[in-house]
Coordinates of C-alpha atoms and ligand atoms in Angstrom, one line a residue:
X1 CA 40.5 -7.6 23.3
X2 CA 37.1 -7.8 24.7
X3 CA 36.0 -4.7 22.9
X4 CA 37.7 -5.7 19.8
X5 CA 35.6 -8.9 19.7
X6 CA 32.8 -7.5 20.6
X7 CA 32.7 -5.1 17.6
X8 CA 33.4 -7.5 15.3
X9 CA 30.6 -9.4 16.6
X10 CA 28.3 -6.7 15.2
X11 CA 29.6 -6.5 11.7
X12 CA 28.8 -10.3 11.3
X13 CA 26.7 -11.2 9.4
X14 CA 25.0 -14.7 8.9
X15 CA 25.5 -16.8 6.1
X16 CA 21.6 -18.3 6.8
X17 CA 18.5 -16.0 7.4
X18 CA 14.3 -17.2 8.1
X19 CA 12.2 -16.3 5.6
X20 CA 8.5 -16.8 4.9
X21 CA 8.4 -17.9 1.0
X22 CA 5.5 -18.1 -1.5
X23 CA 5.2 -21.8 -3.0
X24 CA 1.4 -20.8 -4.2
X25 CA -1.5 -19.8 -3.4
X26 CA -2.0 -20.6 0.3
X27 CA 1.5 -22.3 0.8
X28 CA 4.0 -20.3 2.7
X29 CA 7.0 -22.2 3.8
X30 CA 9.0 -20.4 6.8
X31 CA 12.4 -21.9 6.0
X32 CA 16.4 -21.0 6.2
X33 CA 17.9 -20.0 3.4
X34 CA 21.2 -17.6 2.4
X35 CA 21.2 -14.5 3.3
X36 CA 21.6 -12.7 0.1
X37 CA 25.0 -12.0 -1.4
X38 CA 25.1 -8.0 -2.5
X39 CA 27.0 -6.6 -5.5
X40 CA 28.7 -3.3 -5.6
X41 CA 25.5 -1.1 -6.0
X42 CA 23.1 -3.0 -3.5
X43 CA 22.3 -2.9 -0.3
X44 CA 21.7 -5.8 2.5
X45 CA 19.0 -4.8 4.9
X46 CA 18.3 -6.5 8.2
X47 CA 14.5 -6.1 8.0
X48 CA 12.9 -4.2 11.3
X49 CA 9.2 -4.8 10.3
X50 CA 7.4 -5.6 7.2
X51 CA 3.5 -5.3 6.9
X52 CA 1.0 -7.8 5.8
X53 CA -1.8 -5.8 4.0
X54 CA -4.8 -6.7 1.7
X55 CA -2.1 -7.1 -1.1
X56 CA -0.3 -9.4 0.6
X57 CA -3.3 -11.6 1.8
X58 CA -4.5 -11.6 -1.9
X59 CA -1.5 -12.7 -3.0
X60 CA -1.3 -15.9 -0.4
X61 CA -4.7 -16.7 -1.7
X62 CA -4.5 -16.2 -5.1
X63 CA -0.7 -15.4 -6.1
X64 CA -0.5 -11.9 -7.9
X65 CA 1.7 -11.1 -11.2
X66 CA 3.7 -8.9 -9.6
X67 CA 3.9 -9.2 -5.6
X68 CA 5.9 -12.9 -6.4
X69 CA 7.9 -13.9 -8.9
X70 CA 7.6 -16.1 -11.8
X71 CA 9.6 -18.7 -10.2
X72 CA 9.1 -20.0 -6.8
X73 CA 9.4 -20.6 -4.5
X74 CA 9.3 -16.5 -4.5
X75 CA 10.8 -14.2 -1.9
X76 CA 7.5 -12.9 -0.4
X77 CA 6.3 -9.4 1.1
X78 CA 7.1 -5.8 -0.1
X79 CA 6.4 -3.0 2.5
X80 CA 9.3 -2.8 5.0
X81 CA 11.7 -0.6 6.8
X82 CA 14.9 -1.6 8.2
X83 CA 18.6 -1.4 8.9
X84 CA 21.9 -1.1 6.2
X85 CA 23.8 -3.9 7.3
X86 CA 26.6 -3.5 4.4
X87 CA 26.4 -1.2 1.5
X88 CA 27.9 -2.4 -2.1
X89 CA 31.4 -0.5 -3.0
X90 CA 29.6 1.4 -4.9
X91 CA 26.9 2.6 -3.1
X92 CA 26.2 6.5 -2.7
X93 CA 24.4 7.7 0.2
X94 CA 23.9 5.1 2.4
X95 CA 26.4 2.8 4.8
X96 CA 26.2 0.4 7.6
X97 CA 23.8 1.5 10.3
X98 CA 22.0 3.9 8.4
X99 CA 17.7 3.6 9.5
X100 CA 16.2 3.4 6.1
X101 CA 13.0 2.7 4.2
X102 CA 12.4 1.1 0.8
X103 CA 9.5 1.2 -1.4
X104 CA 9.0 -1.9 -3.7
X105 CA 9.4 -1.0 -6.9
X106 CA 11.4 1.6 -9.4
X107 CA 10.8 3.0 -12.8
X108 CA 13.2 2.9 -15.3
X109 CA 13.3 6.3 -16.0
X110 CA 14.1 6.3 -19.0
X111 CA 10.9 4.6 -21.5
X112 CA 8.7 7.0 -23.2
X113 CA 6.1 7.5 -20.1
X114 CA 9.0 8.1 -17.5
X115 CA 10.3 10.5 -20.4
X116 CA 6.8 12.2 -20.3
X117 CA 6.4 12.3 -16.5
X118 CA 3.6 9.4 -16.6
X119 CA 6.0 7.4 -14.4
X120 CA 3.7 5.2 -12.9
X121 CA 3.1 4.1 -16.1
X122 CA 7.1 2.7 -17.1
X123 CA 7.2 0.0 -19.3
X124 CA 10.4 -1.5 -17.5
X125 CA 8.7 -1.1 -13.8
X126 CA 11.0 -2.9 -11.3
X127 CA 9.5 -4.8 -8.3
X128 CA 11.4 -6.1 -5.1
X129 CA 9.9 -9.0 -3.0
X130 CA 11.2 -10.5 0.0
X131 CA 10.6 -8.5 3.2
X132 CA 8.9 -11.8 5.0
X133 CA 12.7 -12.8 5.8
X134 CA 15.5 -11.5 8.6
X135 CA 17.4 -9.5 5.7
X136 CA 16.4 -8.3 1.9
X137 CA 19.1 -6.7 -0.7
X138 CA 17.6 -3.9 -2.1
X139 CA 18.7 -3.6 -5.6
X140 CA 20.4 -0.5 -7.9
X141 CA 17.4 0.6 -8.9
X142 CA 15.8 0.8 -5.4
X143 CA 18.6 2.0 -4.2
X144 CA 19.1 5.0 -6.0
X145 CA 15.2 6.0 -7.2
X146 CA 13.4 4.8 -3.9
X147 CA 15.3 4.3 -1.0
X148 CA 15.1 7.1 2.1
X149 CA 17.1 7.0 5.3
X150 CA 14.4 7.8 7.9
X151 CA 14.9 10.6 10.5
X152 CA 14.5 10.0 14.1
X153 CA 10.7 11.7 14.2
X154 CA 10.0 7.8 12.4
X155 CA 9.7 5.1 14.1
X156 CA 10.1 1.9 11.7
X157 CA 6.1 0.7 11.7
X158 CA 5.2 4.1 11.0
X159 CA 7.7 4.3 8.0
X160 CA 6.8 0.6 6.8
X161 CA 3.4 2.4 5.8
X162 CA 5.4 4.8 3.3
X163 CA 4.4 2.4 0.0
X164 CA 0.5 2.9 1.3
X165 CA 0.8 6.5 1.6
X166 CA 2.7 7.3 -1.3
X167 CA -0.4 5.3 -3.5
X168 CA -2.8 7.0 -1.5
X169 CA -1.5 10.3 -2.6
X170 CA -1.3 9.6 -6.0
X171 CA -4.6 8.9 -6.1
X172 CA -5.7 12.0 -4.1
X173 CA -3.7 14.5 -6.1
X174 CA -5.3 12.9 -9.2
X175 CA -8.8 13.5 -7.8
X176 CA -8.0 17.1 -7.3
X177 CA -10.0 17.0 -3.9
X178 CA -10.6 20.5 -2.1
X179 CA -11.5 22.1 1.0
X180 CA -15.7 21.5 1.7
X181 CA -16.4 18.8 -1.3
X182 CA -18.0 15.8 -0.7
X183 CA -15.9 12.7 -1.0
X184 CA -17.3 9.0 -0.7
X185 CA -15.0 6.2 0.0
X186 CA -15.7 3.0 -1.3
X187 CA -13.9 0.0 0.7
X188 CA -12.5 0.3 4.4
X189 CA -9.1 -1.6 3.9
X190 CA -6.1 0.1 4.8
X191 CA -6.3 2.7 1.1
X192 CA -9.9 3.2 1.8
X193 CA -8.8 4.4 5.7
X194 CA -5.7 5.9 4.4
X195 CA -8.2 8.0 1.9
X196 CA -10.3 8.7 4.0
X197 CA -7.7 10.3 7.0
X198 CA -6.5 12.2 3.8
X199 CA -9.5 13.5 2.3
X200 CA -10.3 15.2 5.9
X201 CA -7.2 16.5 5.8
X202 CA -7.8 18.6 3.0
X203 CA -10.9 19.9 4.1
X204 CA -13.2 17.6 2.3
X205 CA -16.9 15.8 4.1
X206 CA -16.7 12.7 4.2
X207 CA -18.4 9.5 3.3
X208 CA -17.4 6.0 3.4
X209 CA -19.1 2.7 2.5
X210 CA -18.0 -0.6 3.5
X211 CA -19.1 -4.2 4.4
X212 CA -17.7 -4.3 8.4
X213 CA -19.0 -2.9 11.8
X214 CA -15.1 -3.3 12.9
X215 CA -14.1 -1.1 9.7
X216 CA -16.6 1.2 9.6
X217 CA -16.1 2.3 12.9
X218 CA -12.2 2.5 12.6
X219 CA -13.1 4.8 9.3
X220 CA -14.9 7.3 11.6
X221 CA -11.9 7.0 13.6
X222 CA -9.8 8.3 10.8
X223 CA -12.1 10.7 10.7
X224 CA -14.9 10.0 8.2
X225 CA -18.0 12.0 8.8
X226 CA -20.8 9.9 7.9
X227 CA -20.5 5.8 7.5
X228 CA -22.8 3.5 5.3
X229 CA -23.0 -0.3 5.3
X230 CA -23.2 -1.8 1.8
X231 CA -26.9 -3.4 1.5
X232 CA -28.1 -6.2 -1.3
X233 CA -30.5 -2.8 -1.7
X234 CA -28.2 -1.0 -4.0
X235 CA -31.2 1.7 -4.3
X236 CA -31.5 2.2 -0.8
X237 CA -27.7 2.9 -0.4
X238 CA -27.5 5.3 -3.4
X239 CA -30.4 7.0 -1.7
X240 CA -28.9 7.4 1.6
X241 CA -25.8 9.3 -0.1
X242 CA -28.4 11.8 -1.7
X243 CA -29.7 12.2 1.1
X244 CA -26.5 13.3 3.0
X245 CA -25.2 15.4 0.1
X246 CA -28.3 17.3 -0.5
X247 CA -29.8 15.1 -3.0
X248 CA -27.1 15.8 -5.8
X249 CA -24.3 13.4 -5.0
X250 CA -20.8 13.7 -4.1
X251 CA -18.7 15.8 -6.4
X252 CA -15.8 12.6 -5.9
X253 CA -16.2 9.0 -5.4
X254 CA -13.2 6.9 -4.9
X255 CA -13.4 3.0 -5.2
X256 CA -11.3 1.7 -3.5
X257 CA -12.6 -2.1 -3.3
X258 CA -11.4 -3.7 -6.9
X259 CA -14.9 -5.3 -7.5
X260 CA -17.0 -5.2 -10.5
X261 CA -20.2 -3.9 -8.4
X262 CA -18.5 -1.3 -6.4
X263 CA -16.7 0.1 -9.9
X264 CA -20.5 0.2 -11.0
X265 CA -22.1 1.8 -8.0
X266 CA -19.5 4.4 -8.1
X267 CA -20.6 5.8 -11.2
X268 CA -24.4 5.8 -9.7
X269 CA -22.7 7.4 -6.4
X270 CA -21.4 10.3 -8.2
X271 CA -22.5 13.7 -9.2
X272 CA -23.2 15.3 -12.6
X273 CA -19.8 16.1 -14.0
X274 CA -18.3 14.5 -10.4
X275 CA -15.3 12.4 -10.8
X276 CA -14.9 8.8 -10.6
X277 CA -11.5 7.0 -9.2
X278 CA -11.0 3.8 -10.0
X279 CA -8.4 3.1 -7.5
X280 CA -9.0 -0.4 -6.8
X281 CA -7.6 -3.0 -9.4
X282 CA -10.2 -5.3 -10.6
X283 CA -9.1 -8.9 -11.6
X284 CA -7.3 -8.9 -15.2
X285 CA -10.1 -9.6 -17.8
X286 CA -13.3 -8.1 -15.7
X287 CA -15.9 -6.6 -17.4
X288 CA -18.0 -3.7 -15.8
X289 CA -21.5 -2.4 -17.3
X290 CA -21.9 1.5 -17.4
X291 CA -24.8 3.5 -18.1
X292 CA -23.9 5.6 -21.4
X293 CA -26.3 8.6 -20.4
X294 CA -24.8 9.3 -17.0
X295 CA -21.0 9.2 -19.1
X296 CA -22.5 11.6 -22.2
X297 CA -25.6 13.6 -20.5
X298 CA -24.5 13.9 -16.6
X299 CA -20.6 14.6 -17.9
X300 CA -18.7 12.1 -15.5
X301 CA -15.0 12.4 -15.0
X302 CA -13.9 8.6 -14.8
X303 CA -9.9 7.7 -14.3
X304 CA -8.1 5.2 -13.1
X305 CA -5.1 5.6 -10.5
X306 CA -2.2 3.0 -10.0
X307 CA 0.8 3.1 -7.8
X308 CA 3.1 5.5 -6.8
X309 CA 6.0 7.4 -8.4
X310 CA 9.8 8.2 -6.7
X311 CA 7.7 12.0 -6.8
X312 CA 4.5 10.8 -4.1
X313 CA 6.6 8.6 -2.0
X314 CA 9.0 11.9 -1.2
X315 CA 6.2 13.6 -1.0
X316 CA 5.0 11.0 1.2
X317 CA 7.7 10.8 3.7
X318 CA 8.0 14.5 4.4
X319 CA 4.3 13.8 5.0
X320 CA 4.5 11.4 7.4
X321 CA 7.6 12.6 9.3
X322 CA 5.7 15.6 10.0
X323 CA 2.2 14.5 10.6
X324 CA 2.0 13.2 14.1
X325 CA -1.2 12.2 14.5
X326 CA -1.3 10.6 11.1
X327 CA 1.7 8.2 12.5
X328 CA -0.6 7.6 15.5
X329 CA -3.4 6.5 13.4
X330 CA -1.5 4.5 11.4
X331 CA 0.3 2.8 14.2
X332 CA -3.0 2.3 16.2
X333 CA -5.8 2.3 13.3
X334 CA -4.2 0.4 10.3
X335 CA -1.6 -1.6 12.1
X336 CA -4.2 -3.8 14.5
X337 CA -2.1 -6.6 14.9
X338 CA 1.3 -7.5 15.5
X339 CA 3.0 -11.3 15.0
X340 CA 6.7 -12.8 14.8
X341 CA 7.6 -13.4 11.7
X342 CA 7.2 -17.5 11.8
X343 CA 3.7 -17.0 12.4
X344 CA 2.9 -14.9 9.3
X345 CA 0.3 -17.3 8.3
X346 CA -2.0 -16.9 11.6
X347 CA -1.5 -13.0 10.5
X348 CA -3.4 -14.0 7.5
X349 CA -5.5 -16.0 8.9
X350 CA -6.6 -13.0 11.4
X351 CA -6.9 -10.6 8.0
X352 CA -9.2 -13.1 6.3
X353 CA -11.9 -13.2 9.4
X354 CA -12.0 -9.2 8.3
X355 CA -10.7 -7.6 11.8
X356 CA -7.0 -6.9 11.1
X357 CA -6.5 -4.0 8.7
X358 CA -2.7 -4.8 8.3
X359 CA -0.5 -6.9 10.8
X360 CA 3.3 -5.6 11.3
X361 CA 5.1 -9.2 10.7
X362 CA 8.7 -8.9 13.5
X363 CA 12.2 -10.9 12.5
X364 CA 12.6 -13.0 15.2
X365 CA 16.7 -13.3 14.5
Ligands
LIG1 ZN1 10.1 3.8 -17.5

């Protein structure tokens, strides 16, 4: 009888969960609310951890098109990694108990770029929010295009980086990097560290630029090989990268800042016929000003990068699962802090005063 109840104990679940939800910019209610109710292809999740990174303190400051929703108050929060709790009739692959981690959004599969393999270009693009709460449903979609049950090598925080990663080799694939180019880095947040771990990894040397002390000594802790502190003397800076890279420029610059000036330095940066990434999403509407000679006479490669693809974030978990030291930098390097999840807004607080990369945001329930 004892047993009995005790087992049942463990397949309750709540009616009422916490959550930390997005009113507007810089109002972030921690409240009770339902727990979800699933249909037959979803899954409810008790959430383990869930990260606060820069996208998630630019969206408490300014809101964001797609990290809420239209109507709010919105579920809040997108990388996470938890616990099946119960899995819809219909669900294939996963059940109660499994260890799994989500990424936040799916393509359709099915729209004219999905159809031509440009996936992280779908015009139907499906986002999830919600993983500041005790539980999230993860929906069909998810489900079935980006969902993973995690193996034991994982440990939740680690996996919670999986969206990160899974961007961050995107964008590295797509700037065909290889063994003994120069790469510079542009930005120090979580992508610029992730880059620049990565970029070593393949063999490439190293150099990244950023505003912080803190940051740019955690970048030479992922391993970057040289570190520059953005100046007001713009010709100073492009001067010290000529000088480490034998006065010709790095073959590959990736911004990964989303500013107007750092897209324009990285085309000064760069190297005749180098490429540019444009990794970092500027605000909707910005304007940048490019000199037309270095495009036409110097030949430079410029492409923008966005998200992932179902594709990178396998790729990204085999990564991960086997890369033991990259877990330990991401679990000592990018994840600096660590809060309950009622006190998410001191997290952002903490990432505002620029020395937390990312915090890992607990359930409390
Ligand atoms: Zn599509």
């Amino acid at each position: 009888m004892a047993l009995d109840t005790l087992k049942d104990k463990t397949n309750v679940i709540p009616k009422t969960m916490a959550a930390c939800r997005f009113y507007g910019p810089r109002d972030i209610r921690y409240e009770k609310v339902d727990i979800p109710e699933i249909k037959d292809e979803e899954l409810l999740v008790k959430v383990k951890v869930a990260i606060s990174g820069g996208s998630s303190l630019k969206t408490y400051l300014r809101g964001h098109p797609v990290l809420v929703n239209k109507e709010l108050p919105s579920p809040f929060g997108h990388q996470f990694s938890g616990e099946v709790v119960k899995a819809g009739d219909k669900v294939k692959g996963f059940q109660a108990g499994n260890k799994i981690v989500a990424v936040n959004s799916s393509p359709c599969l099915k729209c004219t770029y999905c159809l031509s393999k440009k996936v992280s270009l779908c015009e139907n693009i499906y986002f999830l929010n919600g993983a500041f709460a005790d539980y999230i449903c993860i929906p069909k979609e998810i489900v079935e295009n980006n969902t993973y049950l995690l193996s034991n090598d994982l440990t939740f925080e680690a996996a919670a980086e999986l969206e990160s990663l899974a961007v961050v080799l995107h964008g590295l694939e797509r700037s065909h990097i290889t063994e003994g180019q120069i790469v510079c880095i542009l930005g120090t947040g979580s992508i610029g560290l992730l880059f620049t771990a990565l970029s070593k990894e393949l063999g490439a040397e190293v150099i990244v630029i950023g505003r912080s002390d803190f940051k740019l000594n955690l970048a030479q802790e992922m391993g970057a090989d040289h570190v520059l502190k953005i100046s007001e003397n713009e010709e100073k800076l492009i001067r010290d990268v000529k000088n480490i890279t034998n006065n010709i420029g790095p073959e590959v610059v990736i911004e990964a800042v989303g500013k107007k000036e750092t897209w324009e330095l990285a085309t000064k940066l760069v190297k005749k016929g180098g490429l540019v990434n444009f990794f970092g999403g500027c605000k909707k509407g910005e304007k940048v000003e490019l000199d037309t000679y270095r495009l036409h006479y110097d030949e430079l490669r410029l492409i923008g990068v966005f998200h992932h693809t179902p594709e990178y974030v396998r790729k990204a978990l085999k990564l991960l699962e086997k890369n033991i030291s990259l877990q330990e930098k991401i679990t000592s390097k990018l994840i600096t802090h660590r809060y309950p999840l009622s006190r998410l807004i001191e997290a952002f607080a903490m990432q505002q005063k620029g020395n937390c990369i990312q915090a890992a945001i607990y359930p409390e329930n």
